[in-house]
Coordinates of C-alpha atoms in Angstrom, one line a residue:
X1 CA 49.4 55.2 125.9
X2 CA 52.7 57.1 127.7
X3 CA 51.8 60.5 129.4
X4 CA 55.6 61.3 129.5
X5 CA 56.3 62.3 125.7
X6 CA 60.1 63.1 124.4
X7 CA 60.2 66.0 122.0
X8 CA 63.2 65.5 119.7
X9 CA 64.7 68.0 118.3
X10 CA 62.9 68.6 114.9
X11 CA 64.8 68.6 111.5
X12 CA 64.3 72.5 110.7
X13 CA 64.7 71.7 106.8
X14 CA 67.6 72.9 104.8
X15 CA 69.4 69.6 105.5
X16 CA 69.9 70.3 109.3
X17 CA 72.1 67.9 111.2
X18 CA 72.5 69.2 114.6
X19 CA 71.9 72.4 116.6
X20 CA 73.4 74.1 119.6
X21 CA 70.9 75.0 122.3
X22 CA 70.6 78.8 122.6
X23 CA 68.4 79.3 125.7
X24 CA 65.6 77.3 127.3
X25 CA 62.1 79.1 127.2
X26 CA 60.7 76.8 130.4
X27 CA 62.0 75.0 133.4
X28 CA 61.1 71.9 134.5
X29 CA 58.0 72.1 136.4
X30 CA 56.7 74.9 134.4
X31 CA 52.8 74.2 132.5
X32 CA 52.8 74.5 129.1
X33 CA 50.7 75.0 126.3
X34 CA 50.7 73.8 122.7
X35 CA 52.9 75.8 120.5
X36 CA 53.9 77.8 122.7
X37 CA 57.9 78.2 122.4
X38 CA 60.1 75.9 124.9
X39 CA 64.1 76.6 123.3
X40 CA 65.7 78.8 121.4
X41 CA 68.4 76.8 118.6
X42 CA 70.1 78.0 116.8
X43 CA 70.8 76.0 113.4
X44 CA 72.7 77.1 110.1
X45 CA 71.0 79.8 109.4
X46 CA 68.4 81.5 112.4
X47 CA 68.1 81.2 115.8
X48 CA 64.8 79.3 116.1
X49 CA 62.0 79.3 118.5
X50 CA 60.6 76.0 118.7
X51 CA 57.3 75.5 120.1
X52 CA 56.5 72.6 122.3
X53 CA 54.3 69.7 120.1
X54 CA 51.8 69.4 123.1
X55 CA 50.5 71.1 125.8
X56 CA 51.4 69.6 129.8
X57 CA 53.9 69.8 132.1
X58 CA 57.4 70.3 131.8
X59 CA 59.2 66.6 133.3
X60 CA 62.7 67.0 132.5
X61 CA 65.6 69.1 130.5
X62 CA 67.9 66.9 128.8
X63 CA 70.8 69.5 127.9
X64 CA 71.9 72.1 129.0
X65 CA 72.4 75.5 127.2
X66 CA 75.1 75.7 124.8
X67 CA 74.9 71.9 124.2
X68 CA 75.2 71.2 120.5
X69 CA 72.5 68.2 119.6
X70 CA 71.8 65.7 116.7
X71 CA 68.5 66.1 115.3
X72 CA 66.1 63.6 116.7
X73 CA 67.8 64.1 120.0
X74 CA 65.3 64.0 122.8
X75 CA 65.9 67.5 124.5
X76 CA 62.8 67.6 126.7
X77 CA 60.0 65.6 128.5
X78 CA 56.6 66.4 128.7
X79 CA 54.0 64.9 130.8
X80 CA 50.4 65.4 128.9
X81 CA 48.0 64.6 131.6
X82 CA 49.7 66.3 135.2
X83 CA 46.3 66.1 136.3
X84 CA 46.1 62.5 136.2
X85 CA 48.3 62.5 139.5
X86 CA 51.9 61.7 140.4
X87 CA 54.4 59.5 137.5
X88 CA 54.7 56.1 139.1
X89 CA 57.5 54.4 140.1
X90 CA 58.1 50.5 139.6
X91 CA 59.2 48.5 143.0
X92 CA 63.0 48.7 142.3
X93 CA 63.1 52.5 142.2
X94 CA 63.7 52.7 138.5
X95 CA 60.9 54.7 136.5
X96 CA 58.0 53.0 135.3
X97 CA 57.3 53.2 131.6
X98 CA 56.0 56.8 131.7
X99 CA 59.4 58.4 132.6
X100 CA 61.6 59.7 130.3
X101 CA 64.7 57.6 129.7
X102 CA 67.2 59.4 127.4
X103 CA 68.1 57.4 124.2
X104 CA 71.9 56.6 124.0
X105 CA 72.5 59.0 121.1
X106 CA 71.0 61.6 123.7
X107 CA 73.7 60.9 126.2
X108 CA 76.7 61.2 123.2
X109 CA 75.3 64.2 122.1
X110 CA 75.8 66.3 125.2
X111 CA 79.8 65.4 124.9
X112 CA 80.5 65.2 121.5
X113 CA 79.3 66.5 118.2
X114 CA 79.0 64.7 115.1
X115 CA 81.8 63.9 113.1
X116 CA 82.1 66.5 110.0
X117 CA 80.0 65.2 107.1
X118 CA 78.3 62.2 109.5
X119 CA 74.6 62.1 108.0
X120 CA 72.8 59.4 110.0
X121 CA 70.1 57.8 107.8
X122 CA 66.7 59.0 107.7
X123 CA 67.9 62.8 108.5
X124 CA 68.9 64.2 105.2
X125 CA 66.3 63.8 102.1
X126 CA 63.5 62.0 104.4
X127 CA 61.5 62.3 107.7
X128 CA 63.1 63.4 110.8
X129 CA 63.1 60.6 113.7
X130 CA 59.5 60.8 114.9
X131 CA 58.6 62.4 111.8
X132 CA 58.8 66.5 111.0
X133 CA 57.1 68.4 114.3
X134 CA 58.6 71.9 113.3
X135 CA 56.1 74.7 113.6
X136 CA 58.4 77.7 113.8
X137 CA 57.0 80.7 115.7
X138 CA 59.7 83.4 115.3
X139 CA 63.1 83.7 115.5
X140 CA 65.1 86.5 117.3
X141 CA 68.9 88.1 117.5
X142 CA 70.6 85.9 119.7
X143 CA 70.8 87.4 122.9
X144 CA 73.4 85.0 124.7
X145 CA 77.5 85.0 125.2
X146 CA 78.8 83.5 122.6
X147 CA 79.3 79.9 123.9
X148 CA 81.7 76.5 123.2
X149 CA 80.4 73.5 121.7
X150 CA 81.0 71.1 124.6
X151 CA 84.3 69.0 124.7
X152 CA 85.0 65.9 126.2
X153 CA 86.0 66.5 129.7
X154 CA 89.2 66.1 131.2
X155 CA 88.2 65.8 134.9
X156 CA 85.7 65.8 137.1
X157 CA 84.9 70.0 136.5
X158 CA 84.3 69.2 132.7
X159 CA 81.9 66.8 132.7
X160 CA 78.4 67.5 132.5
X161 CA 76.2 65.4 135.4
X162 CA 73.7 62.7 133.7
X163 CA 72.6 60.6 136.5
X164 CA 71.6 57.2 135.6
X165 CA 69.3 57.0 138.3
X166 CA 66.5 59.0 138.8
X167 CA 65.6 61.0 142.1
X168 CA 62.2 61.6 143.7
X169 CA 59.8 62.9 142.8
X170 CA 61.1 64.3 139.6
X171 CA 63.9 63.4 137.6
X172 CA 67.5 63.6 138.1
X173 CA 68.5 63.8 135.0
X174 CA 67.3 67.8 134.5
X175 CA 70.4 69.1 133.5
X176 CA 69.3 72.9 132.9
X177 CA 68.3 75.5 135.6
X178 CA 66.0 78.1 134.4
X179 CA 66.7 80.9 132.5
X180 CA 64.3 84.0 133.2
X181 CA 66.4 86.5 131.4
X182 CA 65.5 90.6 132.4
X183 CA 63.1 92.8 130.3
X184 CA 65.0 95.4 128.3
X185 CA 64.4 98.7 129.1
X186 CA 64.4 101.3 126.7
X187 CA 65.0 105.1 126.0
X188 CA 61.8 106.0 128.0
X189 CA 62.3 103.8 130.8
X190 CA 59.6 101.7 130.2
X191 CA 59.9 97.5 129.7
X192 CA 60.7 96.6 126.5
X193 CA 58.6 94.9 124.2
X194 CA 56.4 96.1 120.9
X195 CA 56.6 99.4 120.7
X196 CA 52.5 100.6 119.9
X197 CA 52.5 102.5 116.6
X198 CA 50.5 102.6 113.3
X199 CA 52.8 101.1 110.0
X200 CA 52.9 104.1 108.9
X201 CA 54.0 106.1 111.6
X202 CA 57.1 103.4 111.7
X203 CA 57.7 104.2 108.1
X204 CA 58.3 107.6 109.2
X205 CA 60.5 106.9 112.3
X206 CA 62.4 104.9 109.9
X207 CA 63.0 107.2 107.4
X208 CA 63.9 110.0 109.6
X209 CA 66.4 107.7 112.0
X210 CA 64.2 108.0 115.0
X211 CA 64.3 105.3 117.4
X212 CA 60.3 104.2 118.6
X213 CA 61.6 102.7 121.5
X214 CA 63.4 105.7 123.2
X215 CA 59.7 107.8 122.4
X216 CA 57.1 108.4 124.7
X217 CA 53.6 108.3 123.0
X218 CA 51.1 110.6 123.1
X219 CA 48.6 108.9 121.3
X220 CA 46.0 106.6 122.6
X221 CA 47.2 103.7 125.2
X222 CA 50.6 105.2 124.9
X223 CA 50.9 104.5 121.0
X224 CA 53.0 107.1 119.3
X225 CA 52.1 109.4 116.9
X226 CA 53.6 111.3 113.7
X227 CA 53.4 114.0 115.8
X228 CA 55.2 112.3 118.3
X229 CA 58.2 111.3 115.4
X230 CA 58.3 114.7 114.0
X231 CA 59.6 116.1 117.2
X232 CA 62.3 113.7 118.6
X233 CA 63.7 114.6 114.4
X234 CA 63.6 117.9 115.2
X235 CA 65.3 117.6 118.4
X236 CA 69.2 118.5 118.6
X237 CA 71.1 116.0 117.1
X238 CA 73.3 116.4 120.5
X239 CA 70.4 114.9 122.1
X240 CA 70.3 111.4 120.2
X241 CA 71.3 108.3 122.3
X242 CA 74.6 106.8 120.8
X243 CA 73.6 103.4 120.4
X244 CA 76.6 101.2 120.1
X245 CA 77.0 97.8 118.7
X246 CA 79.5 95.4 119.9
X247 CA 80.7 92.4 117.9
X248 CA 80.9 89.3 119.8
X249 CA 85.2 89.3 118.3
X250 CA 85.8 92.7 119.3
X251 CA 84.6 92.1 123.5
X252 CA 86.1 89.0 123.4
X253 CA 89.3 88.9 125.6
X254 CA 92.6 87.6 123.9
X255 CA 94.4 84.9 125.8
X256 CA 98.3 85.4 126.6
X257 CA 98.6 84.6 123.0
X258 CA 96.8 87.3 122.2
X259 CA 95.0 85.5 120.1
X260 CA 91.6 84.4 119.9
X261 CA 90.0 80.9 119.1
X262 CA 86.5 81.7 117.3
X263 CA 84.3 78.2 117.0
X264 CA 83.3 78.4 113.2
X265 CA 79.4 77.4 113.4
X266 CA 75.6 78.6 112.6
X267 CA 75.2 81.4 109.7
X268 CA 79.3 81.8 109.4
X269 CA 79.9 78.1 108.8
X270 CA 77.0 77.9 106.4
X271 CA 78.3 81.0 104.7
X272 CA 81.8 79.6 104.2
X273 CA 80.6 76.2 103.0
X274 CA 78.6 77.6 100.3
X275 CA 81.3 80.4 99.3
X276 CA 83.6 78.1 98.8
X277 CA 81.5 75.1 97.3
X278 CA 80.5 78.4 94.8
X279 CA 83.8 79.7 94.0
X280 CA 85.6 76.4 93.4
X281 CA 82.5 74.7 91.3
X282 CA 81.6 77.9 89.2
X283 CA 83.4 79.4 87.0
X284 CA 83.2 83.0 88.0
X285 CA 83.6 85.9 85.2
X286 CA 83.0 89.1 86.6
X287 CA 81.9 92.4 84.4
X288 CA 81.6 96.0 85.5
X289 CA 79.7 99.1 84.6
X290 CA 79.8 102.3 85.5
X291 CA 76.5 104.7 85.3
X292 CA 75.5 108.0 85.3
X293 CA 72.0 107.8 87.7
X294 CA 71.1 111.2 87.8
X295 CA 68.0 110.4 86.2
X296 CA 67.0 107.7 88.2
X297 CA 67.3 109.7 91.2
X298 CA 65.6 112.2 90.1
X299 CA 62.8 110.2 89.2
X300 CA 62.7 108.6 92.8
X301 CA 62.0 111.9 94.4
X302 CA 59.3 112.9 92.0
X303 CA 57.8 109.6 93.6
X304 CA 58.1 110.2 96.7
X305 CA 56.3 113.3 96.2
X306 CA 53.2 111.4 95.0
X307 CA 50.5 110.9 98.0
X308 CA 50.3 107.3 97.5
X309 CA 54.4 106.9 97.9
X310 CA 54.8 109.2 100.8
X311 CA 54.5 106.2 103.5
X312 CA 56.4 103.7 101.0
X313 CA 60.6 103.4 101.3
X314 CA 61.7 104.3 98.2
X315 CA 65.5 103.7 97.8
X316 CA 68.0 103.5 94.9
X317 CA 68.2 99.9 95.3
X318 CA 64.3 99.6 94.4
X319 CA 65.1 100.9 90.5
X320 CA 67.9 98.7 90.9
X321 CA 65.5 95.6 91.8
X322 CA 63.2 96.9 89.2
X323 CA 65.7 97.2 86.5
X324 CA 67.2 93.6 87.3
X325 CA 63.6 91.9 86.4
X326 CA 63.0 93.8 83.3
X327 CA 66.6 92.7 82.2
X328 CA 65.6 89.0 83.2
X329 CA 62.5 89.1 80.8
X330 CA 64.9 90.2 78.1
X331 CA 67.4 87.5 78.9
X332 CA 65.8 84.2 80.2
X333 CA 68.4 82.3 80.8
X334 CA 70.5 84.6 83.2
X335 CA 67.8 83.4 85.8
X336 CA 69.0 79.5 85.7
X337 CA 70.9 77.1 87.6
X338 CA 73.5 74.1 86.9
X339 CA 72.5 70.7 86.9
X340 CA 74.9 68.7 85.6
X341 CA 73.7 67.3 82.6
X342 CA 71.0 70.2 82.2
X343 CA 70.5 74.0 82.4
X344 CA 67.3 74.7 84.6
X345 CA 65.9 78.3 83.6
X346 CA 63.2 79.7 85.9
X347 CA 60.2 81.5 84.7
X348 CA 59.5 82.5 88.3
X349 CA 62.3 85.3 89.9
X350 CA 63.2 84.5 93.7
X351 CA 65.0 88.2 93.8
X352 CA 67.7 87.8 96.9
X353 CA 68.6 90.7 98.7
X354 CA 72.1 90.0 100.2
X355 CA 71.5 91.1 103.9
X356 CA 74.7 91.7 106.9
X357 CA 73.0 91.4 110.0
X358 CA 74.6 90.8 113.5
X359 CA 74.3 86.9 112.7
X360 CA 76.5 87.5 109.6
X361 CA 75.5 87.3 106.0
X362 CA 71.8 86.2 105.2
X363 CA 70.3 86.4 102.2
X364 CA 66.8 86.3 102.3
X365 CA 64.3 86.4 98.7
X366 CA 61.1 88.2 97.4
X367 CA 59.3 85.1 96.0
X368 CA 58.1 85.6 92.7
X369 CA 59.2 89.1 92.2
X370 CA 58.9 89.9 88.8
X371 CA 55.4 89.4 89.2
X372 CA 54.6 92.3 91.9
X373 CA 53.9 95.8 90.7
X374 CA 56.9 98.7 92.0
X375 CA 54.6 99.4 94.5
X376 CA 54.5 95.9 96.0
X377 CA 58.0 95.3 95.6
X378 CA 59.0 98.5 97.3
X379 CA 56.7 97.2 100.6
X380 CA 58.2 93.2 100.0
X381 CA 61.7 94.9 100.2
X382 CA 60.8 96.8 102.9
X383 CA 59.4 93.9 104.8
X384 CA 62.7 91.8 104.0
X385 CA 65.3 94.3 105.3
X386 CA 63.0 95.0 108.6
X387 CA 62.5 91.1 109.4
X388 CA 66.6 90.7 108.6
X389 CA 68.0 92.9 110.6
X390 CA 65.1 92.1 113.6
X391 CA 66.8 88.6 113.3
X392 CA 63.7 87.2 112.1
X393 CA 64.1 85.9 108.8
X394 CA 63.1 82.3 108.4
X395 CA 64.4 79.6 106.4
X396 CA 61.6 79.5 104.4
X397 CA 63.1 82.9 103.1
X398 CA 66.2 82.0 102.7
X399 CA 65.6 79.4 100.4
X400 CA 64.8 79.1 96.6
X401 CA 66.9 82.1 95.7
X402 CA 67.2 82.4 92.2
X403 CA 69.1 85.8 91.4
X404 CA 70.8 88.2 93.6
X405 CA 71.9 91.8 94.2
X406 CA 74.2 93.0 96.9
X407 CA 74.3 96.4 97.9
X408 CA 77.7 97.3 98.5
X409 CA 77.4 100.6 98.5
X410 CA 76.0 101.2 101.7
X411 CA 79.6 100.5 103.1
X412 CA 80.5 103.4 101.4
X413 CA 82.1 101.1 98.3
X414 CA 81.9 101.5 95.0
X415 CA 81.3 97.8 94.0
X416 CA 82.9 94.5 94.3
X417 CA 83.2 90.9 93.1
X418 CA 80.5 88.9 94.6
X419 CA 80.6 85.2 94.3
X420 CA 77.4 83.5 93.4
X421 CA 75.1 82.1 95.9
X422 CA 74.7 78.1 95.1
X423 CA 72.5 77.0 92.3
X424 CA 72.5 80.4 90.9
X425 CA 73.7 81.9 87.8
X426 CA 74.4 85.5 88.5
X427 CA 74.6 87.9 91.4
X428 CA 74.6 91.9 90.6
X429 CA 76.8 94.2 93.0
X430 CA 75.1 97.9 93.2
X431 CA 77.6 100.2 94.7
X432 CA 78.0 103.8 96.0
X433 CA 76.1 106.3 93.9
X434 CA 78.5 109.5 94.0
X435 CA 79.1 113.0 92.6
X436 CA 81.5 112.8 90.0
X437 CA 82.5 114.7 86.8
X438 CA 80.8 113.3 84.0
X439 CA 80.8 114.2 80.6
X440 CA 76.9 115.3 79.9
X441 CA 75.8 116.9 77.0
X442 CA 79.2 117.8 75.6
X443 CA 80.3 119.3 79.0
X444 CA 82.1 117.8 82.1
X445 CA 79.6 118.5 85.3
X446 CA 79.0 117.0 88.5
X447 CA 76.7 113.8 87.9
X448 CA 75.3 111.2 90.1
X449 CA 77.7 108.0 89.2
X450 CA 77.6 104.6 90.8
X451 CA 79.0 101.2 89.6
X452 CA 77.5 98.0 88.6
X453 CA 79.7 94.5 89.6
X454 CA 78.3 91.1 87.9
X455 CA 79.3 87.9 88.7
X456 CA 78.1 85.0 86.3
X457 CA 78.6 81.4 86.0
X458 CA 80.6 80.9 82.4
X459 CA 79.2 77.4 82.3
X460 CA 75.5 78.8 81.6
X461 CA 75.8 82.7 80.7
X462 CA 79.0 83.4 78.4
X463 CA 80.2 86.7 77.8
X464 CA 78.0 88.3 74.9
X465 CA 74.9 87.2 77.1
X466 CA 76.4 88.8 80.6
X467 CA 77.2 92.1 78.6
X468 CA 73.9 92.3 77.3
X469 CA 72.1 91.4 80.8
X470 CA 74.7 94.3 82.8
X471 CA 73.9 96.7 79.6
X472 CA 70.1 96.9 80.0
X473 CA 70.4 97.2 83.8
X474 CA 72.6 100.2 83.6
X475 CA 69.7 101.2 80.6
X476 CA 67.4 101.6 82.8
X477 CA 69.2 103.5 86.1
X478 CA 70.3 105.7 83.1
X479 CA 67.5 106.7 82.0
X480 CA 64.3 104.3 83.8
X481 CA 61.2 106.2 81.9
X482 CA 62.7 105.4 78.6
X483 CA 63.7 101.8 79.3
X484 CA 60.1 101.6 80.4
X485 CA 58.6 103.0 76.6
X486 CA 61.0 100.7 75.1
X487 CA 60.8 97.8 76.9
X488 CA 56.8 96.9 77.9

């Protein structure tokens, strides 16, 4: 049996085609171990950490960083047994059987991508070549320049060097230098990395906007304490680091156009492809609703109060994700899909939280939902909105979605139109809860008001059903201990 093994580049699920090489985690030469994470791709929806399928020595680097590959691509080559001595060579200088030889479609990939809708067969709706070797480990923000997909080249400077032949005594065809990229530093100076502190300590530097990383701990082994969190609040606000995000469109330089060329690719291009398959297959009817939540906010701060809530992130969009599940109990078939010839309703509630993170616009699920007590969807919620904007959310979570809710009120707006995520029926807006005047009791005074957007598709939910559905969530935010008496 071969020492030398070729790890192709693994079908990630989701009907993944290709992806574009982020950053290598190795160089060649470097000892690995199984599982442990060689390259960082980035597909339609994450950047991925894939971990190696065994454990060796590092041979060879196929492609170089910002290389877009098809899946089943060999991308790497990995002796097994480096103990076992030097890779022979045959007589005529060409490798012996144990050396890596690229496959043809591994050449092609490295200057051109795959033609737009090209499904190669046995990659879509079957096993991967090779079979499925995905593990996936983590995923992370990408931390690289934006970068092109490779073009053909039009001279000698464009082309990217594949030798043919190899050279002694490893082989010419690595293509990728190492990337040992610098430790962030944070606030305190020291590396970065995790930052040691107890769940509920990050609750609390959460809630009160305090960044762990710029603290220095005084608890033990450095960890930081609520002691430690309590102070940097109660620091001058003056005194807060001014954290600054750039977008990738805003430092990127304009040519003497002014204008600027952004490739369309990863979590944008899957975004666009499923907007528009959406908003040209469904037939959207959108209804609004406009409520007074004074109640409902009230009722969130006599639970924070409660000892067993005071480490728990209670926000108006918890009610909200409450209020949506008790409304699907009452109306089944809002939580369905289109298929053709047949309506599929859904016991279970995949509850999507529409997410905008750096990457663009995720939106990750809370499997099962209306199964959890408040308590557990509160921490679930939590959990998804940490792991999104960390850059962390998996496929796995991203998938399934059965229902949705937006909060577009965090942008400071008061709600919108949203268009439906595929093979879902309805998506619920939640926008800005304000003071306004209100009529209350027979007298105008100041109220907490916010407005409720729902999109539906007509095919499934018609308009008596989608009135009724938008009416009983704006129930409950009106009045949510009520709604509860009535309704369980």
């Amino acid at each position: 049996m071969s020492r030398i093994k070729e790890f192709n580049l693994p079908d990630l699920g989701e009907g993944l085609t290709e992806g574009e090489i982020l950053a290598w985690l190795v160089k060649v030469g470097d000892t690995i171990e199984l599982n442990q994470p060689i390259v960082e791709v980035e597909t339609a929806k994450a950047a991925v950490e894939i971990p190696a399928k065994w454990a060796g020595q590092v041979q060879a680097i196929f492609h170089p960083e910002g290389t877009t590959v098809e899946v089943g691509t060999p991308i790497i080559a990995i002796d097994t047994d480096p103990g076992a001595g030097p890779v022979e060579q045959s007589t005529t200088g060409a490798p012996a059987t144990d050396l890596p030889t690229p496959s043809a479609a591994s050449l092609a990939a490295v200057e051109v991508a795959p033609a737009e809708g090209a499904v190669e067969p046995g990659l879509i709706g079957g096993p991967a070549p090779g079979g499925r070797t995905a593990v996936l480990v983590g995923y992370g923000p990408r931390t690289t320049a934006a970068k092109r997909r490779p073009r053909k080249a039009t001279g000698p400077a464009g082309n990217t060097a594949v030798p043919t032949a190899p050279v002694q005594p490893t082989p010419a065809r690595i293509v990728a230098a190492p990337v040992t990229p610098a430790p962030a530093v944070n606030g305190n100076g020291r590396a970065g990395g995790p930052v040691l502190a107890k769940p509920p300590v990050r609750k609390l530097a959460k809630d009160l906007g305090v960044d762990l990383a710029s603290l220095t701990g005084s608890g033990p082994s450095g960890s930081i304490t609520r002691e430690d969190v309590q102070r940097a609040a109660a620091a001058p606000a003056a005194a807060e680091p001014l954290t600054v995000t750039t977008s990738a469109s805003s430092a990127a330089s304009f040519g003497a156009d002014r204008e600027q060329r952004i490739p369309v690719k990863g979590v944008r291009r899957l975004t666009a492809e499923n907007m528009s398959r959406s908003a040209f297959t469904a037939p959207h009817v959108t209804e609004f609703l406009t409520v007074d939540v004074s109640r409902a906010m009230k009722a969130l701060d006599r639970l924070r109060e409660r000892r067993e809530w005071r480490d728990v992130r209670v926000s108006p969009l918890l009610l909200v994700a409450k209020a949506v599940l008790l409304a699907v109990r009452r109306h089944p078939m809002v939580n369905s899909s289109w298929a053709g010839d047949e309506i599929v309703v859904k016991e279970y509630v995949n509850l999507g939280i529409a997410a905008a993170t750096e990457r663009g616009l995720i939106v990750p699920n809370i499997k099962d939902a209306g199964r959890l007590t408040l308590r557990e969807l509160a921490d679930a919620m939590t959990d998804l909105v940490q792991t999104a904007k960390a850059g962390k959310t998996s496929p796995a979570d991203m998938s399934g979605g059965t229902l949705t809710i937006t909060n577009v009120g965090v942008f400071g707006v008061d709600t919108g139109t949203p268009i439906l995520p595929p093979d879902e029926s309805a998506i619920l807006a939640f926008g800005a809860v304000r003071e306004q005047p209100w009529v209350h009791k027979g007298k105008v005074k100041p109220r907490l008001v916010t407005t409720l957007g729902l999109s539906f598709d007509h095919r499934i939910i018609d308009g008596e059903l989608g009135s009724k559905f938008l009416r009983d969530v704006g129930d409950f935010l009106a009045d949510p201990e009520a709604a509860l008496l009535a309704w369980t």
